[in-house]
XYZ file of N, CA and C in Angstrom:
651
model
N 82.027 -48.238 32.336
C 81.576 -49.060 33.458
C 81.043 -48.152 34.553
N 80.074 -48.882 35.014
C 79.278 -47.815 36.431
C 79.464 -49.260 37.652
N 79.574 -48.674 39.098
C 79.751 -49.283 39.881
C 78.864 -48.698 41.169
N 77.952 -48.086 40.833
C 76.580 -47.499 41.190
C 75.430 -47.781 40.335
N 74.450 -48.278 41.010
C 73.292 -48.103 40.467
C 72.608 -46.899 39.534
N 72.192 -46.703 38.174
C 71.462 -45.273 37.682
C 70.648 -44.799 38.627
N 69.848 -45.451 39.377
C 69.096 -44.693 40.444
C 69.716 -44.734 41.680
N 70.936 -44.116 42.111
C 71.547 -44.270 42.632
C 71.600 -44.702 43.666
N 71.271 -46.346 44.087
C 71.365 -47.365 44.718
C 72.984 -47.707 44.629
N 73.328 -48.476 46.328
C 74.458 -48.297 45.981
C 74.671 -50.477 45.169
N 75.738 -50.830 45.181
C 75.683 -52.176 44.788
C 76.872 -52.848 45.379
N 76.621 -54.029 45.751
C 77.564 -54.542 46.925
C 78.567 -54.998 46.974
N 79.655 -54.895 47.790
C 80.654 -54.682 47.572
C 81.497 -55.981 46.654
N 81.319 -57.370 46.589
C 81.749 -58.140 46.229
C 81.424 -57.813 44.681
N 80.736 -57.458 44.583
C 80.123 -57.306 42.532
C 80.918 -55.895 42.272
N 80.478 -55.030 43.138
C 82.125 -53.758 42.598
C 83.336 -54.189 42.673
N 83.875 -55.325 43.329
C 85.094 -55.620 43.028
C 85.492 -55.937 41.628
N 83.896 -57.164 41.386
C 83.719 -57.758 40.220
C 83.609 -56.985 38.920
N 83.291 -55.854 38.882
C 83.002 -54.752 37.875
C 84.741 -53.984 37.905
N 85.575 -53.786 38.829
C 87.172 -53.423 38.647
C 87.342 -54.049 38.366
N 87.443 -55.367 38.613
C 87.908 -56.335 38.367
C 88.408 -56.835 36.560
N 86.604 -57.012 35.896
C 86.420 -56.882 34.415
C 87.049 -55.658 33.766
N 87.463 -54.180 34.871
C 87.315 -53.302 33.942
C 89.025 -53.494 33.481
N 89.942 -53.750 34.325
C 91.018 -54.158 34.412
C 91.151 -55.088 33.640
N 90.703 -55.963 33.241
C 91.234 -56.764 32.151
C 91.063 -56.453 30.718
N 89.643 -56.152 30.526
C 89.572 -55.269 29.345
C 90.247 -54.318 29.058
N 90.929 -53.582 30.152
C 91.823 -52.539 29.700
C 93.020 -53.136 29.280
N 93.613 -54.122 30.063
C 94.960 -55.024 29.620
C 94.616 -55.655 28.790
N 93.556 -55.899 28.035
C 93.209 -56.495 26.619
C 93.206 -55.476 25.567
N 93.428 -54.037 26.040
C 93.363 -53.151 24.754
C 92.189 -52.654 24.157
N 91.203 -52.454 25.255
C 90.194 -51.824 24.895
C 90.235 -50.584 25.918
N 89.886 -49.175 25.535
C 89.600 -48.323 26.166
C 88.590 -48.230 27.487
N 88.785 -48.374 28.441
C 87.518 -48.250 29.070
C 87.790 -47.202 30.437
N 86.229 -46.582 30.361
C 86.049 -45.317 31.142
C 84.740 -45.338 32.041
N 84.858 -44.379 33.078
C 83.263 -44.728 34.030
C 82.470 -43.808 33.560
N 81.276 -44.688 33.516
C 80.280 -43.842 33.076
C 78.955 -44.776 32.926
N 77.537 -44.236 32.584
C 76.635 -44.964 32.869
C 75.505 -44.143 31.808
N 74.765 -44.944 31.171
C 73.316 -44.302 30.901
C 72.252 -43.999 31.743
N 72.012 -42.704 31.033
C 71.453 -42.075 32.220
C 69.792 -42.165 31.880
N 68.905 -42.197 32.698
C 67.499 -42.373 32.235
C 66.959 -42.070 33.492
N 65.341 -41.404 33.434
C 63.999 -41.715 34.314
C 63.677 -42.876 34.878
N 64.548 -43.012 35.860
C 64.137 -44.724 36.585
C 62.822 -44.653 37.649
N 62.294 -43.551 37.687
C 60.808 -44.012 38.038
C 59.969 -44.122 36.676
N 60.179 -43.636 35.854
C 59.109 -43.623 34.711
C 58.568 -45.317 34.176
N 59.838 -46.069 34.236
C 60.124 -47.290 33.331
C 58.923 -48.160 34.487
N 59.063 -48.106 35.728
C 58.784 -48.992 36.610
C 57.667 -49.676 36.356
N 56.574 -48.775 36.692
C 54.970 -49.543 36.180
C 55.068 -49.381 34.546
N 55.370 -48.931 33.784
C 55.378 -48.759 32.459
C 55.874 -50.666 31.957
N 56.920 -50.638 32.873
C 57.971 -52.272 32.111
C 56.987 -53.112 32.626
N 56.490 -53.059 33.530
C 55.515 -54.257 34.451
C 54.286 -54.008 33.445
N 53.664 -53.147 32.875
C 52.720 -53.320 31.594
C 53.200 -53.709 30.768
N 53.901 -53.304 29.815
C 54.469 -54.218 28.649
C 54.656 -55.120 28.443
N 55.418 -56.167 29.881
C 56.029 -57.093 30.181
C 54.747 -57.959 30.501
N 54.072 -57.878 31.352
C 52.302 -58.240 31.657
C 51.529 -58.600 30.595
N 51.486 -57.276 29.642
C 51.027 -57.919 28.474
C 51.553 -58.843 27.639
N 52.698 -58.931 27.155
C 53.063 -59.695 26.430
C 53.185 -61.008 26.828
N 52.996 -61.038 28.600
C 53.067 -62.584 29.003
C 51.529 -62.985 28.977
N 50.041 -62.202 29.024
C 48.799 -62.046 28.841
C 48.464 -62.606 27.447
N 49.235 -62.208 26.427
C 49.137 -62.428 25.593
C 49.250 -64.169 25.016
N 50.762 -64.177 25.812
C 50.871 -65.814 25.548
C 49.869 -66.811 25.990
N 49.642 -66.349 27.417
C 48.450 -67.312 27.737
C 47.034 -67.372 26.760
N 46.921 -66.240 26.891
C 45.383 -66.460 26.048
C 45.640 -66.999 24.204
N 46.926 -66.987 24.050
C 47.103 -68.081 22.571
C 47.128 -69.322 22.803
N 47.800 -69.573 24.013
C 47.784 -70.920 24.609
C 46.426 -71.784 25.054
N 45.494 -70.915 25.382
C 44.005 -70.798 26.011
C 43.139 -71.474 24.476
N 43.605 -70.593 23.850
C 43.028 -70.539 22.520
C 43.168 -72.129 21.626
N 44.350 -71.835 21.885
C 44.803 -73.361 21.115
C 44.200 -74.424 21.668
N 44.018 -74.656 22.998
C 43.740 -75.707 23.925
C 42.123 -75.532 23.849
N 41.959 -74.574 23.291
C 39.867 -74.696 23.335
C 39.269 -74.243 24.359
N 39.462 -73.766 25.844
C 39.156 -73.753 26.545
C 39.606 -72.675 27.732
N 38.502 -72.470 28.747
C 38.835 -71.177 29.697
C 40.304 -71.386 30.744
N 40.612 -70.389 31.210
C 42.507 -70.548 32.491
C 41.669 -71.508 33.511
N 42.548 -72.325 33.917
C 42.115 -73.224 35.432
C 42.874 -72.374 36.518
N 42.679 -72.633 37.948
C 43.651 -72.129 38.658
C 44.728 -72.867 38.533
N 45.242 -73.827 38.661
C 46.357 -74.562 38.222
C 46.684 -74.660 37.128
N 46.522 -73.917 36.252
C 47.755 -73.475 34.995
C 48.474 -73.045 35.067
N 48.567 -71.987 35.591
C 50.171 -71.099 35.278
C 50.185 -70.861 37.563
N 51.426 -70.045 37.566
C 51.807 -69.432 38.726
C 50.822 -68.507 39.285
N 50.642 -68.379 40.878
C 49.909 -66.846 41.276
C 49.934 -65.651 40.498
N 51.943 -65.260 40.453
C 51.861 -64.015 40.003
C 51.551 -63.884 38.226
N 52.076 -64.872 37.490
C 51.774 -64.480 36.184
C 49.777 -64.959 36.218
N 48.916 -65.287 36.896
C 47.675 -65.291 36.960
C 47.409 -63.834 37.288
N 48.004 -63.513 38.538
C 47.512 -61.717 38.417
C 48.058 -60.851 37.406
N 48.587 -61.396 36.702
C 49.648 -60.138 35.436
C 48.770 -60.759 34.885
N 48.212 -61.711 34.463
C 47.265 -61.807 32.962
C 45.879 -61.399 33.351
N 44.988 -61.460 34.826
C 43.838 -61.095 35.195
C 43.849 -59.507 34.973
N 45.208 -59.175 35.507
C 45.212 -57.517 35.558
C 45.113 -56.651 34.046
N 45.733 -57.482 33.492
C 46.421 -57.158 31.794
C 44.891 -56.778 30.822
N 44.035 -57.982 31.368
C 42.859 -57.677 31.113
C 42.135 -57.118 31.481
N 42.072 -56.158 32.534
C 41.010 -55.438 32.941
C 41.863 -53.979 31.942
N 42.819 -53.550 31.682
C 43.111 -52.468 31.889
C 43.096 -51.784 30.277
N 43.262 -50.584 30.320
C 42.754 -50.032 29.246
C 43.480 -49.826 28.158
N 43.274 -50.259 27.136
C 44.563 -50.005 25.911
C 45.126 -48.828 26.034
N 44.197 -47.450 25.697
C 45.186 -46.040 26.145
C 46.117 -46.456 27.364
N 46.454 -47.206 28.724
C 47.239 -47.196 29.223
C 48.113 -47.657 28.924
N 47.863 -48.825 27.987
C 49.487 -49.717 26.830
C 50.058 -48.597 26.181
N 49.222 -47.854 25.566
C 49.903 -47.064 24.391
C 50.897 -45.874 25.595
N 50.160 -45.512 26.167
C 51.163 -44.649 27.204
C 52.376 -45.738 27.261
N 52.063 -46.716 28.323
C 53.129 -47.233 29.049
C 54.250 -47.486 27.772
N 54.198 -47.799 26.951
C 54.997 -47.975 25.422
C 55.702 -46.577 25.070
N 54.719 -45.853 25.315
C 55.616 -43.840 24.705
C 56.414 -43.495 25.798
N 55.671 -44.401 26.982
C 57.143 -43.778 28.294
C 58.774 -44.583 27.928
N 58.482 -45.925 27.663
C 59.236 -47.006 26.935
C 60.396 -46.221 26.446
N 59.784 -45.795 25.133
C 60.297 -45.240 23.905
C 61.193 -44.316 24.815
N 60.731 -43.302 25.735
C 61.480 -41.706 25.588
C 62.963 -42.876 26.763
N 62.518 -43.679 27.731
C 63.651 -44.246 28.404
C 64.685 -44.815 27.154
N 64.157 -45.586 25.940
C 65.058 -46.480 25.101
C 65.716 -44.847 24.696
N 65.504 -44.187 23.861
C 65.697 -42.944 23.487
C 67.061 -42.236 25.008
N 66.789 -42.162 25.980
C 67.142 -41.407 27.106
C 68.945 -42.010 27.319
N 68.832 -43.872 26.797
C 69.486 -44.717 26.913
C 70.765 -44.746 26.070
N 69.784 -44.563 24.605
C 70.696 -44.771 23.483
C 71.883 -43.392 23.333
N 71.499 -42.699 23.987
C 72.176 -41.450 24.083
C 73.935 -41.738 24.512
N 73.725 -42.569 25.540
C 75.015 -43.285 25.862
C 75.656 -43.310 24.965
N 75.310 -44.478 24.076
C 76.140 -45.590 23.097
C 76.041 -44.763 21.733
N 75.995 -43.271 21.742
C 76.502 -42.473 20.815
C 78.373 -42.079 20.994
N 78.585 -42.178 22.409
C 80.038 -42.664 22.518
C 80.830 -43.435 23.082
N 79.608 -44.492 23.428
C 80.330 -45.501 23.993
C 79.532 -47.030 23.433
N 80.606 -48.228 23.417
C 79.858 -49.170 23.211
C 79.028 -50.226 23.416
N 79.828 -50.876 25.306
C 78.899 -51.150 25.751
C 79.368 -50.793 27.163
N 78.511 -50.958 28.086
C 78.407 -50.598 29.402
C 78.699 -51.806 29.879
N 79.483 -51.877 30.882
C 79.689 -53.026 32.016
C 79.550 -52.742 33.411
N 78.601 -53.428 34.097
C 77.581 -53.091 35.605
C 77.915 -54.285 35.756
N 76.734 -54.414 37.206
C 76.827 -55.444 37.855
C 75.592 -56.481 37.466
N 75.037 -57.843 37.329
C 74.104 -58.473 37.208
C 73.189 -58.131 38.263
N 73.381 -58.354 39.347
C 72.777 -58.071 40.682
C 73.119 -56.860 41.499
N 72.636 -56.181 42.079
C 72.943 -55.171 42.885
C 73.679 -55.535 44.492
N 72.815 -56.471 44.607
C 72.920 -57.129 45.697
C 73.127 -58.405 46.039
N 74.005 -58.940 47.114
C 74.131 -60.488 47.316
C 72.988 -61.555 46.507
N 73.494 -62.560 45.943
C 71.954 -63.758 45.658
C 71.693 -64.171 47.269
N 69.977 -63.907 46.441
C 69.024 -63.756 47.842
C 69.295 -65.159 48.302
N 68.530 -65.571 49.770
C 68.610 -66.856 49.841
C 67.218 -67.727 49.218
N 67.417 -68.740 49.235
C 66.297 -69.297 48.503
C 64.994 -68.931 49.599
N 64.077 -68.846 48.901
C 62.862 -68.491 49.696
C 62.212 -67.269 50.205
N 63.438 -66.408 49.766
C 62.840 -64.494 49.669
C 62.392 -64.433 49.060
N 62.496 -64.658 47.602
C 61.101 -64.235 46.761
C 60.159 -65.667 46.879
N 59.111 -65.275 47.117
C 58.216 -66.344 47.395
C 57.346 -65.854 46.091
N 57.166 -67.286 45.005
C 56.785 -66.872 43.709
C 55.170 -66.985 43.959
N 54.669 -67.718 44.547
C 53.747 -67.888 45.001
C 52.491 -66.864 45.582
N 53.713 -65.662 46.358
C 52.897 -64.671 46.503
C 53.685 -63.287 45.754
N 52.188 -63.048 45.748
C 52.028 -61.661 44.325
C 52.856 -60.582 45.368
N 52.601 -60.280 46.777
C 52.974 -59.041 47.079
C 54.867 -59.299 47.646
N 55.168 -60.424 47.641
C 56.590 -61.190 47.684
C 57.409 -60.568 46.826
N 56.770 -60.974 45.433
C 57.442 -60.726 44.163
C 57.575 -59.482 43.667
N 56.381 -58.440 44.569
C 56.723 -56.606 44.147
C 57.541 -56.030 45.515
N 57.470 -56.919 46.622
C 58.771 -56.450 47.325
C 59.852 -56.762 47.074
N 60.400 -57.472 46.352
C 62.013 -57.847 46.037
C 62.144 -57.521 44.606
N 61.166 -57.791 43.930
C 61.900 -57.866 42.446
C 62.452 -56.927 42.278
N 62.344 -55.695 42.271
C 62.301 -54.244 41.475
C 64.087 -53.858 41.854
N 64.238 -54.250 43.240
C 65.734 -54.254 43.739
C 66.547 -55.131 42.810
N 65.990 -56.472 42.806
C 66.547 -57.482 42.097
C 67.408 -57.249 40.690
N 66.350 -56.233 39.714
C 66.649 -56.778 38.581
C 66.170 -54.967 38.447
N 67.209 -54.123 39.272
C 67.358 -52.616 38.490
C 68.070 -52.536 37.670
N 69.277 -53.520 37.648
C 70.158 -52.923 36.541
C 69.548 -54.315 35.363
N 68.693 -54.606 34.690
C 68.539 -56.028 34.587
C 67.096 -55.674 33.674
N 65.989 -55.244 34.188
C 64.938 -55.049 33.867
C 64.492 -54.466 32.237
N 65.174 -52.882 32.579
C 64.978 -52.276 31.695
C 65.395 -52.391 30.217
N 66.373 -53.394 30.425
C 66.849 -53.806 28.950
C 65.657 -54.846 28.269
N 64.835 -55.709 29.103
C 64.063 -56.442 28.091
C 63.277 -55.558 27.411
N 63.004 -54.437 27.340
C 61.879 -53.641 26.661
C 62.736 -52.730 25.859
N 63.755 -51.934 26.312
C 64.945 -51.025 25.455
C 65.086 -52.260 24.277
N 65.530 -53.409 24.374
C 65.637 -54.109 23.236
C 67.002 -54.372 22.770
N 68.003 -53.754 24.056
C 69.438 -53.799 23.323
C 69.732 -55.186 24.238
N 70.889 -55.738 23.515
C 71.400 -56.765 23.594
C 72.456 -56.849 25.323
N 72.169 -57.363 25.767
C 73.041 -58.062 27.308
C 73.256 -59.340 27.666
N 74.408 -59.517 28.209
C 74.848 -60.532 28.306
C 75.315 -60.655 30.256
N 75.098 -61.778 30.638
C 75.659 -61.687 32.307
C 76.851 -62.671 32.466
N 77.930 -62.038 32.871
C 79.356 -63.666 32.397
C 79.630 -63.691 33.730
N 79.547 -64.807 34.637
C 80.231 -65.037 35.837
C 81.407 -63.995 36.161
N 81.514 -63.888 37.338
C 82.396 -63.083 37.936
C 83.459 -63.678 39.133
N 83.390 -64.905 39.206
C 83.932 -64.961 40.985
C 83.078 -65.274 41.365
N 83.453 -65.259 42.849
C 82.618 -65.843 44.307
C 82.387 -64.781 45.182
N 81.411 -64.536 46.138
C 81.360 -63.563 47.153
C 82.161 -64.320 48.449
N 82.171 -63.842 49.536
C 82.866 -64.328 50.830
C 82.055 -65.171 51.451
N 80.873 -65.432 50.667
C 80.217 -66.627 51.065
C 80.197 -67.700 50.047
N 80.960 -67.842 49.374
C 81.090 -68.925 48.361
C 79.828 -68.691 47.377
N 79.114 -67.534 47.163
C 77.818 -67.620 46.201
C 78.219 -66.683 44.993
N 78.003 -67.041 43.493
C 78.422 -66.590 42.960
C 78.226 -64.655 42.454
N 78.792 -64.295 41.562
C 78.677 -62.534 41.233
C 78.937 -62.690 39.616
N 77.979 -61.852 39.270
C 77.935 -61.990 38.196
C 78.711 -60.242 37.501
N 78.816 -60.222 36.209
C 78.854 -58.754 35.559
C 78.232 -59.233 34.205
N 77.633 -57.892 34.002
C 76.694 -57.880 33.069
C 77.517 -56.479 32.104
N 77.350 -57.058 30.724
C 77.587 -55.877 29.693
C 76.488 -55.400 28.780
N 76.244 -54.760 28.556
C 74.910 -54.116 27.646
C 75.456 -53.402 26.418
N 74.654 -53.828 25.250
C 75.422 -52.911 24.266
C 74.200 -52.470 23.622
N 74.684 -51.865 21.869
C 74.106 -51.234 21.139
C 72.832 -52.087 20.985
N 72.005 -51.628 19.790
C 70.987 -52.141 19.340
C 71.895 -52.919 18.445
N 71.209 -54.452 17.938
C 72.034 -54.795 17.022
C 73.750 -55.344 17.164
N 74.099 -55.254 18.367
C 75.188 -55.515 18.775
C 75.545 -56.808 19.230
N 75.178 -58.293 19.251
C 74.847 -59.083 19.686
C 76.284 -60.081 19.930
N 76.730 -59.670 18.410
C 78.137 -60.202 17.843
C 79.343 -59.585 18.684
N 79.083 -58.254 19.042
C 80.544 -57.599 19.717
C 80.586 -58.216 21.536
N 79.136 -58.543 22.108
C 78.831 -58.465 22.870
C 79.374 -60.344 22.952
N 79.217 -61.108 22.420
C 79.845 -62.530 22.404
C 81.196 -62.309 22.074
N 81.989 -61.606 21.405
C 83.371 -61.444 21.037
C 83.903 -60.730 22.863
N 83.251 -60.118 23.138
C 83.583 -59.697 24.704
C 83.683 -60.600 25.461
N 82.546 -61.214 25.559
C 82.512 -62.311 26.603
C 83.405 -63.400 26.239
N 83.346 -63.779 25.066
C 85.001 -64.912 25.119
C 86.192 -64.408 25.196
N 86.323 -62.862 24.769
C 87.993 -62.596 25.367
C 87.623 -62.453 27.167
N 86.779 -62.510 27.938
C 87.100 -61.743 29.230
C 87.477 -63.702 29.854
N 86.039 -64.555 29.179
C 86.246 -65.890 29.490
C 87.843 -66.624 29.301
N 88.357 -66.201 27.980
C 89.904 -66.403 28.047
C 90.856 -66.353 28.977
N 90.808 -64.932 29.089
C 91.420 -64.335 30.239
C 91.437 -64.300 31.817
N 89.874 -64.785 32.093
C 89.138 -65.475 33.509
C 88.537 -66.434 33.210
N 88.871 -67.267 33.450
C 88.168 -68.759 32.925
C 87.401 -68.782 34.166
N 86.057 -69.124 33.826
C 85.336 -69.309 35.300
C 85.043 -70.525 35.336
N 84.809 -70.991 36.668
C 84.745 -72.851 37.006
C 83.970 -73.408 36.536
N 84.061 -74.261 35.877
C 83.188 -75.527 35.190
C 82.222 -76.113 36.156
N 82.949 -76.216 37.507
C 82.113 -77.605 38.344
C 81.763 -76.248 40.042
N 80.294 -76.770 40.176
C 80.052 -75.870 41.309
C 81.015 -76.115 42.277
N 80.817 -74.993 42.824
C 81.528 -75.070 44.722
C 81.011 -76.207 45.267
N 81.749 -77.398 46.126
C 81.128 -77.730 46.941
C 81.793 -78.266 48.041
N 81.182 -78.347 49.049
C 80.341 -78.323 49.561
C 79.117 -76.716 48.728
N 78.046 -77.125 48.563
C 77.144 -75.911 47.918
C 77.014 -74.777 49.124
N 76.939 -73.716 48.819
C 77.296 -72.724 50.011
C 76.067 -73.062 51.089
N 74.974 -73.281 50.284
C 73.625 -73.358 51.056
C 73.930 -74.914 52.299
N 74.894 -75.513 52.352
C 75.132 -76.568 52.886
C 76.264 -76.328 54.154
N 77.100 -75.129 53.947
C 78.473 -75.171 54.787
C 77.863 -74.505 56.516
């Protein structure tokens, strides 16, 4: 378990509770657990994941385009996935094939970990859930000021390809929830659901929201 960010951002205090918290029970469940974190190039991944990720959402549209017979309207999709598919297309395949070999050496940089360990347990979020209306999806330069904070510990796994899971955690001191997130091997999908129902056993998290809803008190 890491209770720091890999790029060493720090992460807030209600979700490090939440990360002792998990690590403590798993240990009273009889699993070994120790601090530690995979270590990787967290500038490399940045524009590299936003290509990959770009394309492959570029991709969907223009099958979708295809199927339907006809050119994008502005009212098809969102602002920002309109500039990830306008952009996707201007840009040059040699830059896919890069952004993919940077990919590789981070998945590679990653897997190094889980040569002795199995899975990692972090935080979902780094930081408090925003309030509604910080990320404004609407605008493109909204969504590259917050996201990247958002979803550091979060991101890099859709392209690494290994399996994660996010299981409730508790409440912050504002009644909004905290999540912990575990990451495992390649192929690990099964150990990673056998985790999450012993921790769910052991912390049953609430069925029925808070309410009054925090956004209301």
């Amino acid at each position: 378990f890491s209770t720091v960010s890999p790029n060493g951002n720090t992460i807030h205090p209600a979700a490090v509770e939440a990360i002792l918290r998990t690590a403590r029970t798993l240990e009273a469940l009889g699993h070994e657990v120790t601090e530690g974190s995979p270590s990787w190039d967290y500038a490399m991944p940045a524009n590299s994941l936003a290509m990959v990720m770009g394309a492959a959402g570029a991709k969907t549209v223009e099958d979708r385009l295809a199927a339907l017979g006809r050119e994008i309207r502005d009212d098809d999709i969102e602002p920002f996935t309109r500039f990830l598919h306008d952009r996707m297309l201007s840009i040059s395949p040699l830059r896919l094939v890069e952004a993919l070999q940077q990919i590789e050496i981070v998945s590679r940089d990653i897997a190094r970990f889980y040569e002795t360990q199995d899975v990692w347990l972090t935080s979902t979020l780094p930081v408090p859930v925003p309030e509604l209306g910080v990320i404004d999806t609407t605008n493109v330069d909204s969504v590259f000021a917050h996201a990247g904070r958002f979803a550091e510990l979060t991101a890099v796994f859709n392209v690494t390809g290994q399996p994660a899971a996010s299981i409730p955690a508790g409440f912050d001191a504002d009644g909004l929830p905290v999540g912990v997130q575990i990451v495992g091997r390649h192929c690990s999908e099964a150990i990673l659901l056998q985790l999450a129902a012993q921790i769910e056993r052991e912390s049953p998290w609430p069925t029925i929201a808070p309410w009054p809803p925090p956004s209301k008190r």
